[in-house]
Amino acid sequence: MKVFFLELEQHLKKSSSGASVVAIDNKIEQAMDLVKSHLMYAVREEVEVLKEQIKELIEKNSQLEQENTLLKTLASPEQLAQFQAQLQTGSPPSSSQSQGTTTQQQQPAQPASQGSGPSA
């Protein structure tokens, strides 16, 4: 953009008198300053938006790390091994495996008397 203004300035210098060239130079400089200030304002606004997004992502990452740690402590060694195998093959866990994991994790928390009832 500055190149455009410089070319315009050179063209105007060739076709104008000395006094009008100075006035045009001033106008060009004012226009460049205005463009610069608008760009700086837009960049500052974008930086603020990006800072907020970074803050939210850091908080989300922290939350997910805590959840991951909790899930690792609750999972059995077999479940962790199965999960690692799925990661290596790139296959997503199936919904039945996920439901089975949830059921297995909840069973130790249930009283023993509930599991010894008659079966249907």
mmCIF file of C-alpha atoms in Angstrom:
data_model
loop_
_atom_site.group_PDB
_atom_site.id
_atom_site.type_symbol
_atom_site.label_atom_id
_atom_site.label_comp_id
_atom_site.label_asym_id
_atom_site.label_seq_id
_atom_site.Cartn_x
_atom_site.Cartn_y
_atom_site.Cartn_z
ATOM 1 C CA MET A 1 0.000 0.000 0.000
ATOM 2 C CA LYS A 2 2.885 2.322 0.782
ATOM 3 C CA VAL A 3 4.305 1.675 -2.684
ATOM 4 C CA PHE A 4 1.027 2.850 -4.201
ATOM 5 C CA PHE A 5 1.178 6.092 -2.232
ATOM 6 C CA LEU A 6 4.818 6.649 -3.185
ATOM 7 C CA GLU A 7 4.052 6.153 -6.874
ATOM 8 C CA LEU A 8 1.101 8.508 -6.571
ATOM 9 C CA GLU A 9 3.317 11.028 -4.847
ATOM 10 C CA GLN A 10 5.961 10.826 -7.592
ATOM 11 C CA HIS A 11 3.331 11.236 -10.295
ATOM 12 C CA LEU A 12 1.848 14.256 -8.564
ATOM 13 C CA LYS A 13 5.282 15.849 -8.074
ATOM 14 C CA LYS A 14 5.921 15.667 -11.791
ATOM 15 C CA SER A 15 2.617 17.284 -12.706
ATOM 16 C CA SER A 16 2.199 19.890 -9.958
ATOM 17 C CA SER A 17 3.858 23.006 -8.664
ATOM 18 C CA GLY A 18 6.008 22.991 -5.529
ATOM 19 C CA ALA A 19 3.358 24.326 -3.120
ATOM 20 C CA SER A 20 0.670 21.894 -4.173
ATOM 21 C CA VAL A 21 3.137 18.990 -4.000
ATOM 22 C CA VAL A 22 3.802 19.766 -0.334
ATOM 23 C CA ALA A 23 0.064 19.910 0.376
ATOM 24 C CA ILE A 24 -0.479 16.625 -1.441
ATOM 25 C CA ASP A 25 2.459 15.080 0.429
ATOM 26 C CA ASN A 26 0.804 16.091 3.684
ATOM 27 C CA LYS A 27 -2.530 14.621 2.592
ATOM 28 C CA ILE A 28 -0.858 11.367 1.570
ATOM 29 C CA GLU A 29 0.966 11.177 4.873
ATOM 30 C CA GLN A 30 -2.273 11.824 6.770
ATOM 31 C CA ALA A 31 -4.033 9.120 4.755
ATOM 32 C CA MET A 32 -1.218 6.654 5.462
ATOM 33 C CA ASP A 33 -1.355 7.489 9.171
ATOM 34 C CA LEU A 34 -5.110 6.961 9.167
ATOM 35 C CA VAL A 35 -4.773 3.582 7.430
ATOM 36 C CA LYS A 36 -2.029 2.603 9.860
ATOM 37 C CA SER A 37 -4.094 3.556 12.907
ATOM 38 C CA HIS A 38 -7.131 1.638 11.608
ATOM 39 C CA LEU A 39 -5.007 -1.436 10.924
ATOM 40 C CA MET A 40 -3.416 -1.260 14.365
ATOM 41 C CA TYR A 41 -6.857 -0.973 15.964
ATOM 42 C CA ALA A 42 -8.116 -3.997 14.008
ATOM 43 C CA VAL A 43 -5.017 -6.009 14.947
ATOM 44 C CA ARG A 44 -5.422 -5.126 18.636
ATOM 45 C CA GLU A 45 -9.048 -6.248 18.554
ATOM 46 C CA GLU A 46 -8.099 -9.533 16.904
ATOM 47 C CA VAL A 47 -5.315 -10.084 19.443
ATOM 48 C CA GLU A 48 -7.818 -9.629 22.282
ATOM 49 C CA VAL A 49 -10.195 -12.168 20.702
ATOM 50 C CA LEU A 50 -7.338 -14.635 20.248
ATOM 51 C CA LYS A 51 -6.148 -14.128 23.846
ATOM 52 C CA GLU A 52 -9.658 -14.955 25.072
ATOM 53 C CA GLN A 53 -9.789 -18.061 22.882
ATOM 54 C CA ILE A 54 -6.386 -19.167 24.184
ATOM 55 C CA LYS A 55 -7.572 -18.670 27.768
ATOM 56 C CA GLU A 56 -10.705 -20.768 27.108
ATOM 57 C CA LEU A 57 -8.664 -23.494 25.412
ATOM 58 C CA ILE A 58 -6.197 -23.629 28.303
ATOM 59 C CA GLU A 59 -9.090 -24.011 30.762
ATOM 60 C CA LYS A 60 -10.703 -26.722 28.600
ATOM 61 C CA ASN A 61 -7.365 -28.521 28.287
ATOM 62 C CA SER A 62 -6.892 -28.453 32.045
ATOM 63 C CA GLN A 63 -10.400 -29.826 32.567
ATOM 64 C CA LEU A 64 -9.811 -32.615 30.058
ATOM 65 C CA GLU A 65 -6.467 -33.495 31.650
ATOM 66 C CA GLN A 66 -8.160 -33.814 35.052
ATOM 67 C CA GLU A 67 -10.907 -35.946 33.532
ATOM 68 C CA ASN A 68 -8.309 -38.105 31.792
ATOM 69 C CA THR A 69 -6.405 -38.620 35.038
ATOM 70 C CA LEU A 70 -9.606 -39.578 36.841
ATOM 71 C CA LEU A 71 -10.609 -42.022 34.130
ATOM 72 C CA LYS A 72 -7.150 -43.613 34.186
ATOM 73 C CA THR A 73 -7.400 -44.159 37.927
ATOM 74 C CA LEU A 74 -10.878 -45.710 37.618
ATOM 75 C CA ALA A 75 -10.083 -47.950 34.656
ATOM 76 C CA SER A 76 -8.876 -51.497 35.145
ATOM 77 C CA PRO A 77 -5.522 -52.574 33.655
ATOM 78 C CA GLU A 78 -7.437 -54.611 31.052
ATOM 79 C CA GLN A 79 -9.448 -51.579 29.992
ATOM 80 C CA LEU A 80 -6.299 -49.478 29.720
ATOM 81 C CA ALA A 81 -4.610 -52.163 27.613
ATOM 82 C CA GLN A 82 -7.660 -52.379 25.358
ATOM 83 C CA PHE A 83 -7.701 -48.612 24.986
ATOM 84 C CA GLN A 84 -3.989 -48.520 24.123
ATOM 85 C CA ALA A 85 -4.557 -51.207 21.482
ATOM 86 C CA GLN A 86 -7.370 -49.159 19.965
ATOM 87 C CA LEU A 87 -5.158 -46.094 19.852
ATOM 88 C CA GLN A 88 -2.429 -48.015 18.041
ATOM 89 C CA THR A 89 -4.812 -49.437 15.441
ATOM 90 C CA GLY A 90 -6.618 -46.134 15.043
ATOM 91 C CA SER A 91 -10.054 -47.691 15.573
ATOM 92 C CA PRO A 92 -12.534 -45.767 17.735
ATOM 93 C CA PRO A 93 -14.039 -47.559 20.724
ATOM 94 C CA SER A 94 -17.453 -49.033 20.024
ATOM 95 C CA SER A 95 -20.482 -47.914 22.013
ATOM 96 C CA SER A 96 -20.982 -51.394 23.507
ATOM 97 C CA GLN A 97 -17.417 -51.355 24.827
ATOM 98 C CA SER A 98 -17.941 -47.902 26.293
ATOM 99 C CA GLN A 99 -21.181 -49.005 27.970
ATOM 100 C CA GLY A 100 -19.484 -52.108 29.304
ATOM 101 C CA THR A 101 -16.722 -49.981 30.749
ATOM 102 C CA THR A 102 -19.262 -47.754 32.497
ATOM 103 C CA THR A 103 -21.086 -50.767 33.930
ATOM 104 C CA GLN A 104 -17.849 -52.349 35.140
ATOM 105 C CA GLN A 105 -16.803 -49.106 36.816
ATOM 106 C CA GLN A 106 -20.135 -48.750 38.597
ATOM 107 C CA GLN A 107 -20.321 -52.330 39.899
ATOM 108 C CA PRO A 108 -17.736 -51.995 42.689
ATOM 109 C CA ALA A 109 -19.669 -49.019 44.068
ATOM 110 C CA GLN A 110 -22.893 -51.081 44.403
ATOM 111 C CA PRO A 111 -23.600 -52.961 47.622
ATOM 112 C CA ALA A 112 -22.829 -56.712 47.497
ATOM 113 C CA SER A 113 -26.420 -57.654 48.457
ATOM 114 C CA GLN A 114 -27.751 -56.373 45.130
ATOM 115 C CA GLY A 115 -25.548 -58.702 43.087
ATOM 116 C CA SER A 116 -26.558 -61.890 44.993
ATOM 117 C CA GLY A 117 -30.284 -61.766 44.247
ATOM 118 C CA PRO A 118 -32.093 -64.428 42.182
ATOM 119 C CA SER A 119 -31.602 -64.293 38.433
ATOM 120 C CA ALA A 120 -34.446 -64.303 35.936
#
